[in-house]
Coordinates of C-alpha atoms and ligand atoms in Angstrom, one line a residue:
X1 CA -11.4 25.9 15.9
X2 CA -13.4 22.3 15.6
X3 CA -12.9 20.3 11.8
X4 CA -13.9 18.0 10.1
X5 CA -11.1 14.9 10.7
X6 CA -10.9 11.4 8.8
X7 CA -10.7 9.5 12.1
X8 CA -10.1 5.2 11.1
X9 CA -12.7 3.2 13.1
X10 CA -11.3 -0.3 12.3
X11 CA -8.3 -2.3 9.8
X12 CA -8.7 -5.6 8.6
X13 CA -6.6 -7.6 6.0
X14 CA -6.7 -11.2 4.1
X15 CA -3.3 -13.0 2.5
X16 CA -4.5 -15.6 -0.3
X17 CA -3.3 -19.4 1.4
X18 CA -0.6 -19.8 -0.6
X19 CA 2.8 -19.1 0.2
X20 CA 5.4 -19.3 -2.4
X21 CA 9.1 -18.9 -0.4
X22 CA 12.3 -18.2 -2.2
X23 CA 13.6 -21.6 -2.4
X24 CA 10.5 -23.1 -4.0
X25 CA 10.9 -20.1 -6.8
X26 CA 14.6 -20.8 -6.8
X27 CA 13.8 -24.5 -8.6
X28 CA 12.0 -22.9 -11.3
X29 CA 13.5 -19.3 -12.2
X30 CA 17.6 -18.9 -11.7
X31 CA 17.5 -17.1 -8.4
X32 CA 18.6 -17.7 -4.9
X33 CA 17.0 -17.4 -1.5
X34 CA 20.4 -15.5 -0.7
X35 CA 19.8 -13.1 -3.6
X36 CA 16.8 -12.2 -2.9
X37 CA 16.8 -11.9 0.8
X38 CA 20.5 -9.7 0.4
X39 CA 18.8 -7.3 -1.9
X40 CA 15.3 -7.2 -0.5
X41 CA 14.5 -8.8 2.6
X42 CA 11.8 -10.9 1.1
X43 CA 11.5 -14.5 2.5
X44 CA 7.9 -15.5 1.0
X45 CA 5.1 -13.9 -0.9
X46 CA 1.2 -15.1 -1.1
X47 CA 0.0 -15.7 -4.3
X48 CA -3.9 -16.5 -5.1
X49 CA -5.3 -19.2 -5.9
X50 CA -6.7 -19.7 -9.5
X51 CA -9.8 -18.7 -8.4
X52 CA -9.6 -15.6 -6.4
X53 CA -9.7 -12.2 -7.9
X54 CA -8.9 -9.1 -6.7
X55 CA -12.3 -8.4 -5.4
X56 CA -12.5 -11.4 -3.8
X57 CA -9.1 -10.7 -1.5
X58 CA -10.7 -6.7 -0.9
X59 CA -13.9 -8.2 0.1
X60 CA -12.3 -10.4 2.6
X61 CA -10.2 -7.4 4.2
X62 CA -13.1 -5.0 4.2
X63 CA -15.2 -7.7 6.0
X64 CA -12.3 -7.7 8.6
X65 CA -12.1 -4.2 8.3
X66 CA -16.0 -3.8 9.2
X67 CA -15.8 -6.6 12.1
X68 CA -13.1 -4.7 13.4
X69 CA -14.7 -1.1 13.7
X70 CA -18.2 -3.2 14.6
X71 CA -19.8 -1.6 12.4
X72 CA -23.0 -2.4 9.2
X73 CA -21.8 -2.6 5.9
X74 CA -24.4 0.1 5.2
X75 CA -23.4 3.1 6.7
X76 CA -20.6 2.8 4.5
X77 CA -21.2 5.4 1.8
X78 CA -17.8 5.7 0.2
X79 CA -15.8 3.3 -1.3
X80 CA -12.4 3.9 -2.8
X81 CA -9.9 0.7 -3.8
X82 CA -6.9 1.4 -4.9
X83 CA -6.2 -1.2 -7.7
X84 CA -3.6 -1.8 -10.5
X85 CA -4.5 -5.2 -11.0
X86 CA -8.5 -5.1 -11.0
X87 CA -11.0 -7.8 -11.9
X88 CA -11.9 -6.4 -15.5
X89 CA -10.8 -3.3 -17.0
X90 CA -14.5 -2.2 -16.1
X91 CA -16.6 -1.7 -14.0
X92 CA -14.8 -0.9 -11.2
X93 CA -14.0 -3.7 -8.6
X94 CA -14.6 -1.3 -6.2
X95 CA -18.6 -2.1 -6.9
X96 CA -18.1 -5.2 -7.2
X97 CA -16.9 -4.8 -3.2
X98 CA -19.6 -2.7 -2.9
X99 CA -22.6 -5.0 -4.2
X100 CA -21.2 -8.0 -2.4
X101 CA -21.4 -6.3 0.8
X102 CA -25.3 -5.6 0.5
X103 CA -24.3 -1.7 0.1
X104 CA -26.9 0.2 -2.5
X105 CA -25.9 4.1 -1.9
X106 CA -23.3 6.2 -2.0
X107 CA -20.0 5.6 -4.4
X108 CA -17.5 3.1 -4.9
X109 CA -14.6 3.7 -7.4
X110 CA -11.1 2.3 -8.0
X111 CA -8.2 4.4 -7.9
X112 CA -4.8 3.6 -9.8
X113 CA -2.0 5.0 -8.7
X114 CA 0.1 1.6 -8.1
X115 CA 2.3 0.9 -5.1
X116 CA 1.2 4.4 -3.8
X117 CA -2.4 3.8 -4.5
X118 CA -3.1 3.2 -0.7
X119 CA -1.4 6.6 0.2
X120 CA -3.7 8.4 -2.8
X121 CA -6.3 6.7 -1.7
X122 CA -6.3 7.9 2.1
X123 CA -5.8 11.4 0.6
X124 CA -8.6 11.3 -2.2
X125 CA -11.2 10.0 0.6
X126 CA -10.5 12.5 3.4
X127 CA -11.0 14.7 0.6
X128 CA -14.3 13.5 0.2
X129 CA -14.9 12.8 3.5
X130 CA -13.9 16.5 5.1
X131 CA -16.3 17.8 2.4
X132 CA -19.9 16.6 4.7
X133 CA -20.8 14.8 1.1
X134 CA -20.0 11.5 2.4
X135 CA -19.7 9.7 5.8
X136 CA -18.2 6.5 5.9
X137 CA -15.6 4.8 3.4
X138 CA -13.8 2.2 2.9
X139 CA -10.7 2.6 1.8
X140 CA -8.9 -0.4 0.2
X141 CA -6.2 -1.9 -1.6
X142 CA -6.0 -5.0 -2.8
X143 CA -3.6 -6.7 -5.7
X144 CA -3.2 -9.9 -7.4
X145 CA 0.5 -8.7 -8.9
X146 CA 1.0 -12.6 -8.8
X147 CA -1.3 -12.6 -12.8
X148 CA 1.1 -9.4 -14.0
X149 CA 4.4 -11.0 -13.7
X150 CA 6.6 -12.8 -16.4
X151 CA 7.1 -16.0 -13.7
X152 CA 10.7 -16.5 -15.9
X153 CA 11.8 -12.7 -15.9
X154 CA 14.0 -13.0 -11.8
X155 CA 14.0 -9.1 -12.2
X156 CA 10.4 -8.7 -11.2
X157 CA 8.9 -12.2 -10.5
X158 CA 10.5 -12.5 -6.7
X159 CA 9.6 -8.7 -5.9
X160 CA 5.8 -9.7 -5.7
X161 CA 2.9 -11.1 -4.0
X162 CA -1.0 -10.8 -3.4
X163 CA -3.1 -9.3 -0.8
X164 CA -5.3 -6.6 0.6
X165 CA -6.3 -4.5 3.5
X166 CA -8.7 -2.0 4.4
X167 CA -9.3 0.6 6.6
X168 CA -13.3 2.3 7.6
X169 CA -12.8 5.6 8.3
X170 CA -15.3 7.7 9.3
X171 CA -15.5 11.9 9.2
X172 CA -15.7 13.2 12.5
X173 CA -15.7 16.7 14.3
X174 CA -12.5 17.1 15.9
X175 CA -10.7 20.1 18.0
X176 CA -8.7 21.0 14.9
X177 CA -5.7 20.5 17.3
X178 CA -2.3 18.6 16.3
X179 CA -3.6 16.0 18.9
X180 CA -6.6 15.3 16.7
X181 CA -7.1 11.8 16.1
X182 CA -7.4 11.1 12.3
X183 CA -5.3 11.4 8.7
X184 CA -3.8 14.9 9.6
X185 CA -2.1 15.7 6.2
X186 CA -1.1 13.6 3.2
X187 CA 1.2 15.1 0.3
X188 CA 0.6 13.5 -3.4
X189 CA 3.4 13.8 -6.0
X190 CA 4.0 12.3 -9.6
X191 CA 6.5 12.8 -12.2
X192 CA 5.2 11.0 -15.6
X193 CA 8.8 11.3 -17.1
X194 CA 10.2 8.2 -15.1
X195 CA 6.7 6.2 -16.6
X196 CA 9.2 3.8 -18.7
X197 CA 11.3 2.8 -15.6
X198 CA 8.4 0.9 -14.1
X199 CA 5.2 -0.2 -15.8
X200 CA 2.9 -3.1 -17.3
X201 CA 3.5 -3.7 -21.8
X202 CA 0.0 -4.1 -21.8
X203 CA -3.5 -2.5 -21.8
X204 CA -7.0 -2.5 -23.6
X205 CA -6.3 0.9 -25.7
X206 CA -2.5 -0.3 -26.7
X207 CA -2.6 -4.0 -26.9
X208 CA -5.4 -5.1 -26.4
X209 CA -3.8 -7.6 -23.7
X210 CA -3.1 -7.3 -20.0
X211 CA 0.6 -7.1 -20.3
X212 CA 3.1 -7.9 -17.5
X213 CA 5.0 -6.1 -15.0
X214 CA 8.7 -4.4 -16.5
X215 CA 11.1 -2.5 -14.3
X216 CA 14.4 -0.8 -14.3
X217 CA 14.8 -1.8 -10.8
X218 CA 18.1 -0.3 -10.2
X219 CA 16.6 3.4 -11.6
X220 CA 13.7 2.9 -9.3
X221 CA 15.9 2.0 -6.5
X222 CA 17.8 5.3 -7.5
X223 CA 15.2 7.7 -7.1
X224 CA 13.3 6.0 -4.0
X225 CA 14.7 7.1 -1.2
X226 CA 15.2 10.3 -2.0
X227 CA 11.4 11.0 -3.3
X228 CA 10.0 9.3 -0.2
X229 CA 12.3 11.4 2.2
X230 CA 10.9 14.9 0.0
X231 CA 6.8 13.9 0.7
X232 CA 8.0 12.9 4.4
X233 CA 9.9 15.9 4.7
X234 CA 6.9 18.1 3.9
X235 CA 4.4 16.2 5.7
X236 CA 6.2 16.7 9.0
X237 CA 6.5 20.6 7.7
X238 CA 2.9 20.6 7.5
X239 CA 2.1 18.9 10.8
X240 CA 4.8 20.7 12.8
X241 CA 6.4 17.7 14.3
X242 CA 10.0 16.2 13.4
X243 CA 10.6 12.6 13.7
X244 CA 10.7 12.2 17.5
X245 CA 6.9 12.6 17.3
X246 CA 6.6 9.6 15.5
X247 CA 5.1 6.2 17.0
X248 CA 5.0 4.0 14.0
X249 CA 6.6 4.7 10.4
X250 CA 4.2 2.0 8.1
X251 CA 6.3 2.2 5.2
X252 CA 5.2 1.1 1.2
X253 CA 6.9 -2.7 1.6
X254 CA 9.0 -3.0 -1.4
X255 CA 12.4 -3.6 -0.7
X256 CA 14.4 -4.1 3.1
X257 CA 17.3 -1.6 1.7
X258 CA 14.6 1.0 0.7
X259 CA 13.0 1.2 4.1
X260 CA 16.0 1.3 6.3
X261 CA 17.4 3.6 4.2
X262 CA 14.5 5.9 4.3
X263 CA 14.0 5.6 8.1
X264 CA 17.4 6.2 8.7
X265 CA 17.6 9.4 6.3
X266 CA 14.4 11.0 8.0
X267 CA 15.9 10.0 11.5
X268 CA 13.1 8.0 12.1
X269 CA 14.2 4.7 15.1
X270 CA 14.9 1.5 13.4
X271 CA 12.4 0.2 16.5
X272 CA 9.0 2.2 14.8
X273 CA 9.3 0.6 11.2
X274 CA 6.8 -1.7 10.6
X275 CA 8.5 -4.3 7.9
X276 CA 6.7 -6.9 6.2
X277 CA 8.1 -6.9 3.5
X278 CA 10.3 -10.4 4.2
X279 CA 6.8 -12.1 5.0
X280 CA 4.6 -10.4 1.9
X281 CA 6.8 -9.0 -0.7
X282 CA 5.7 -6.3 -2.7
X283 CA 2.1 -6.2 -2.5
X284 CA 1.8 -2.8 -4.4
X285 CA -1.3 -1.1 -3.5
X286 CA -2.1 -3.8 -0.2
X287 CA 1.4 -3.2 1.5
X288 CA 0.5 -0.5 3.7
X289 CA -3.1 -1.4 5.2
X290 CA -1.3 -5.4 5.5
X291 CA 1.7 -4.1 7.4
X292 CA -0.8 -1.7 9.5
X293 CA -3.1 -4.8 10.6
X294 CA -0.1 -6.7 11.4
X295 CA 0.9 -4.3 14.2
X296 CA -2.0 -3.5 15.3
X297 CA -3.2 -7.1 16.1
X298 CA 0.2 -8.0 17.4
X299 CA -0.7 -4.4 19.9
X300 CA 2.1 -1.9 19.1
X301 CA 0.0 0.3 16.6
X302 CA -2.8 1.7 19.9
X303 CA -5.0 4.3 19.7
X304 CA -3.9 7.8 19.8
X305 CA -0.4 6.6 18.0
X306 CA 1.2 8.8 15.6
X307 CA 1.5 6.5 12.4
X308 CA 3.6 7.9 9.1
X309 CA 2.7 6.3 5.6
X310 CA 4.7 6.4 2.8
X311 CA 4.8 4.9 -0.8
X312 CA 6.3 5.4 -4.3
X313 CA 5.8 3.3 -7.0
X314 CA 4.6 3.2 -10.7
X315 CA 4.7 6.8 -12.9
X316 CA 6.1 7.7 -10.3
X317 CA 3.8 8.6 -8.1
X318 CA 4.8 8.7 -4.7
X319 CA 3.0 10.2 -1.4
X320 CA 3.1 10.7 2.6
X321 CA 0.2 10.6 5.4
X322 CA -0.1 11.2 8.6
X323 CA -2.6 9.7 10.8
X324 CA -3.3 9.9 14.5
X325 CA -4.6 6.6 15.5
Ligands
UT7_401 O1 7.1 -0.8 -5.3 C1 7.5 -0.1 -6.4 C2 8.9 0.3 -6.4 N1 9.7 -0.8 -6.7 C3 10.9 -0.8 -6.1 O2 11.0 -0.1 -5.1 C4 11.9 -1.8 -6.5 C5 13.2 -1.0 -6.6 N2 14.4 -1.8 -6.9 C6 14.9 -2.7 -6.2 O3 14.3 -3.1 -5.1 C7 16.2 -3.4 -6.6 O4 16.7 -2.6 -7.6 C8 16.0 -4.8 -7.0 C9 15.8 -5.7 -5.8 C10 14.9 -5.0 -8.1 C11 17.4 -5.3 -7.7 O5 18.4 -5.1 -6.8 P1 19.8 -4.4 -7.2 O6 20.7 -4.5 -6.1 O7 19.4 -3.1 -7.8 O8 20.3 -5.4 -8.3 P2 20.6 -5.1 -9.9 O9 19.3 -4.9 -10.6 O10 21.6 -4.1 -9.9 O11 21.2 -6.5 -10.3 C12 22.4 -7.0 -9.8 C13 22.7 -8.3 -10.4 C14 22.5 -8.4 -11.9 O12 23.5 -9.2 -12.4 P3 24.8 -8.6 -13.1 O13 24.3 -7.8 -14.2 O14 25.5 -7.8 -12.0 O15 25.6 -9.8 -13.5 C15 21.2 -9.0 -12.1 O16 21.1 -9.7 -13.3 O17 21.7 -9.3 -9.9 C16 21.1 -10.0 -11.0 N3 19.8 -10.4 -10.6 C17 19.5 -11.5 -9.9 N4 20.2 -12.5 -9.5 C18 19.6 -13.5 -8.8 C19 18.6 -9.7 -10.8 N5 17.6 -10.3 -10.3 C20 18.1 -11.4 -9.7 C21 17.5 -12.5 -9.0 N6 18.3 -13.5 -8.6 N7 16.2 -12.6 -8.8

């Protein structure tokens, strides 16, 4: 029986200039580029410059996003950024995206749900999409992590880095087979009791200030694995495929040990993980649509692929989805 699919029409991403590699932050915090490589794989982060805000760095990637499915800004009537570091605590910056592009209907809201925003996101717009109230979104992440971070706390300051991608996906009438292109299933989760292990000391109804980032990074580390192999597990439940039938796993990017763990506990080949984390760091809510434009312009991630997303992060929240390129 023919459905409604969330089929992605183009991917686009922009990285701020700047890079900032371990041994430039080893002069000014007491770190290593050994440390940081041995415990997460990361090499270099961008960070911003002074003046580019998060909507600036979305704006870029849903440009790409739009070159890249050669498509007009204004048939896009749905726009959903997932954001934990936005322009102003309101409006959104997703209308800020929105109004820079020239677009004057439909919706445009951001969507916090930190390193797994991009995963909520997919799920929140083929949502929307699948019910015929909207046509075409954008779906975007974007961060500027690099203005939440205590640059002399080495716990948190060489985890992260800026950036954003985006994806246009469009709703389209499919067989309502497992060979269907589009996001096939996605599987949200949260558990607000673990909200202390990772979170920003800051906010307009608490402090009044924007705070920066804290984490208990060896707690978060703890429960990682084992939450992203539970939404992973359930996804391929759903879809009725094991691990074999995966092309690409497009991991969150937060840590090296994490991912290889994870692909190695779902039995997932060490050759279909996408890792850029050693390249971006942690971009939080960008990882996933960065690391997905990086392999599909270097030509492994083709059309008709089986691509696995995954992300946990802040709350926690963490999430799966499945998408048929
Ligand atoms: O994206 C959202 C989710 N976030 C994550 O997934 C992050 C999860 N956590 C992690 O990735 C890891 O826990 C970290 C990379 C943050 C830390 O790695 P770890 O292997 O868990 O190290 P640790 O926190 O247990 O610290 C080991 C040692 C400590 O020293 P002592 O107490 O053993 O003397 C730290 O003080 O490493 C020290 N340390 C550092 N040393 C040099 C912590 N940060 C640094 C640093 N450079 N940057």
């Amino acid at each position: 029986m023919s459905m409604l699919r969330s089929v992605v029409l183009g991917c686009g991403s922009y990285l701020p200039e700047r890079v900032l590699c371990n041994a430039e932050l080893a002069r000014t915090v007491d770190t290593s580029d050994e440390w940081i490589v041995q415990r997460t794989g990361i090499r270099q982060r961008h960070i911003a410059a002074p003046c580019e805000v998060t909507s600036a760095l979305a704006i870029a990637a849903a440009r790409a996003a739009l070159a890249d499915a050669k498509i007009d800004p204004q048939s896009i009537d749905l726009i959903v950024l997932a954001t934990s570091t936005p322009d102003y605590t309101f409006p959104a910056t997703a209308v800020t995206v929105q109004a820079t592009l020239g677009i004057t209907r439909g919706a445009a809201f951001d969507l916090q749900a930190v390193c797994s925003g991009f995963v909520y996101a997919m799920a929140t717009v083929d949502g929307m999409l699948r019910t015929g109230a909207f046509k075409r979104a954008l779906v975007i992440g974007a961060e500027t992590f690099s203005r939440i971070l205590n640059w002399n706390d080495r716990t948190t300051c060489v985890l992260f880095g800026d950036g954003a991608g985006a994806l246009v996906v469009e709703a389209q009438t499919q067989p309502g087979a497992r060979t269907d292109r589009g996001i096939l299933t996605t599987h949200l989760r949260s558990d607000g009791r673990h909200r202390s292990k990772l979170y920003v000391d800051g906010g307009p109804s608490s402090t009044q200030t924007v705070g920066q980032v804290r984490m208990e990074g060896r707690a978060v580390f703890k429960h990682a694995v084992a939450m992203i192999t539970d939404v992973v597990e359930d996804a391929f439940k759903v879809a009725g495929i094991t691990a074999n039938d995966i092309d690409w796993f497009v991991p969150h990017q937060a840590n090296k040990r994490i991912i290889d763990d994870s692909a190695e506990k779902l039995g997932i080949a060490a050759e279909k993980v996408v890792t850029t984390v050693d390249q971006h760091g942690n971009t939080s809510a960008a990882s996933i649509p960065l690391a997905l434009d990086v392999a599909i312009k270097d030509g492994r991630i083709k059309r008709g692929d089986l691509i696995l997303m995954e992300a946990m992060g802040g709350g926690f929240t963490w999430g799966s989805a499945l998408v048929r390129w």
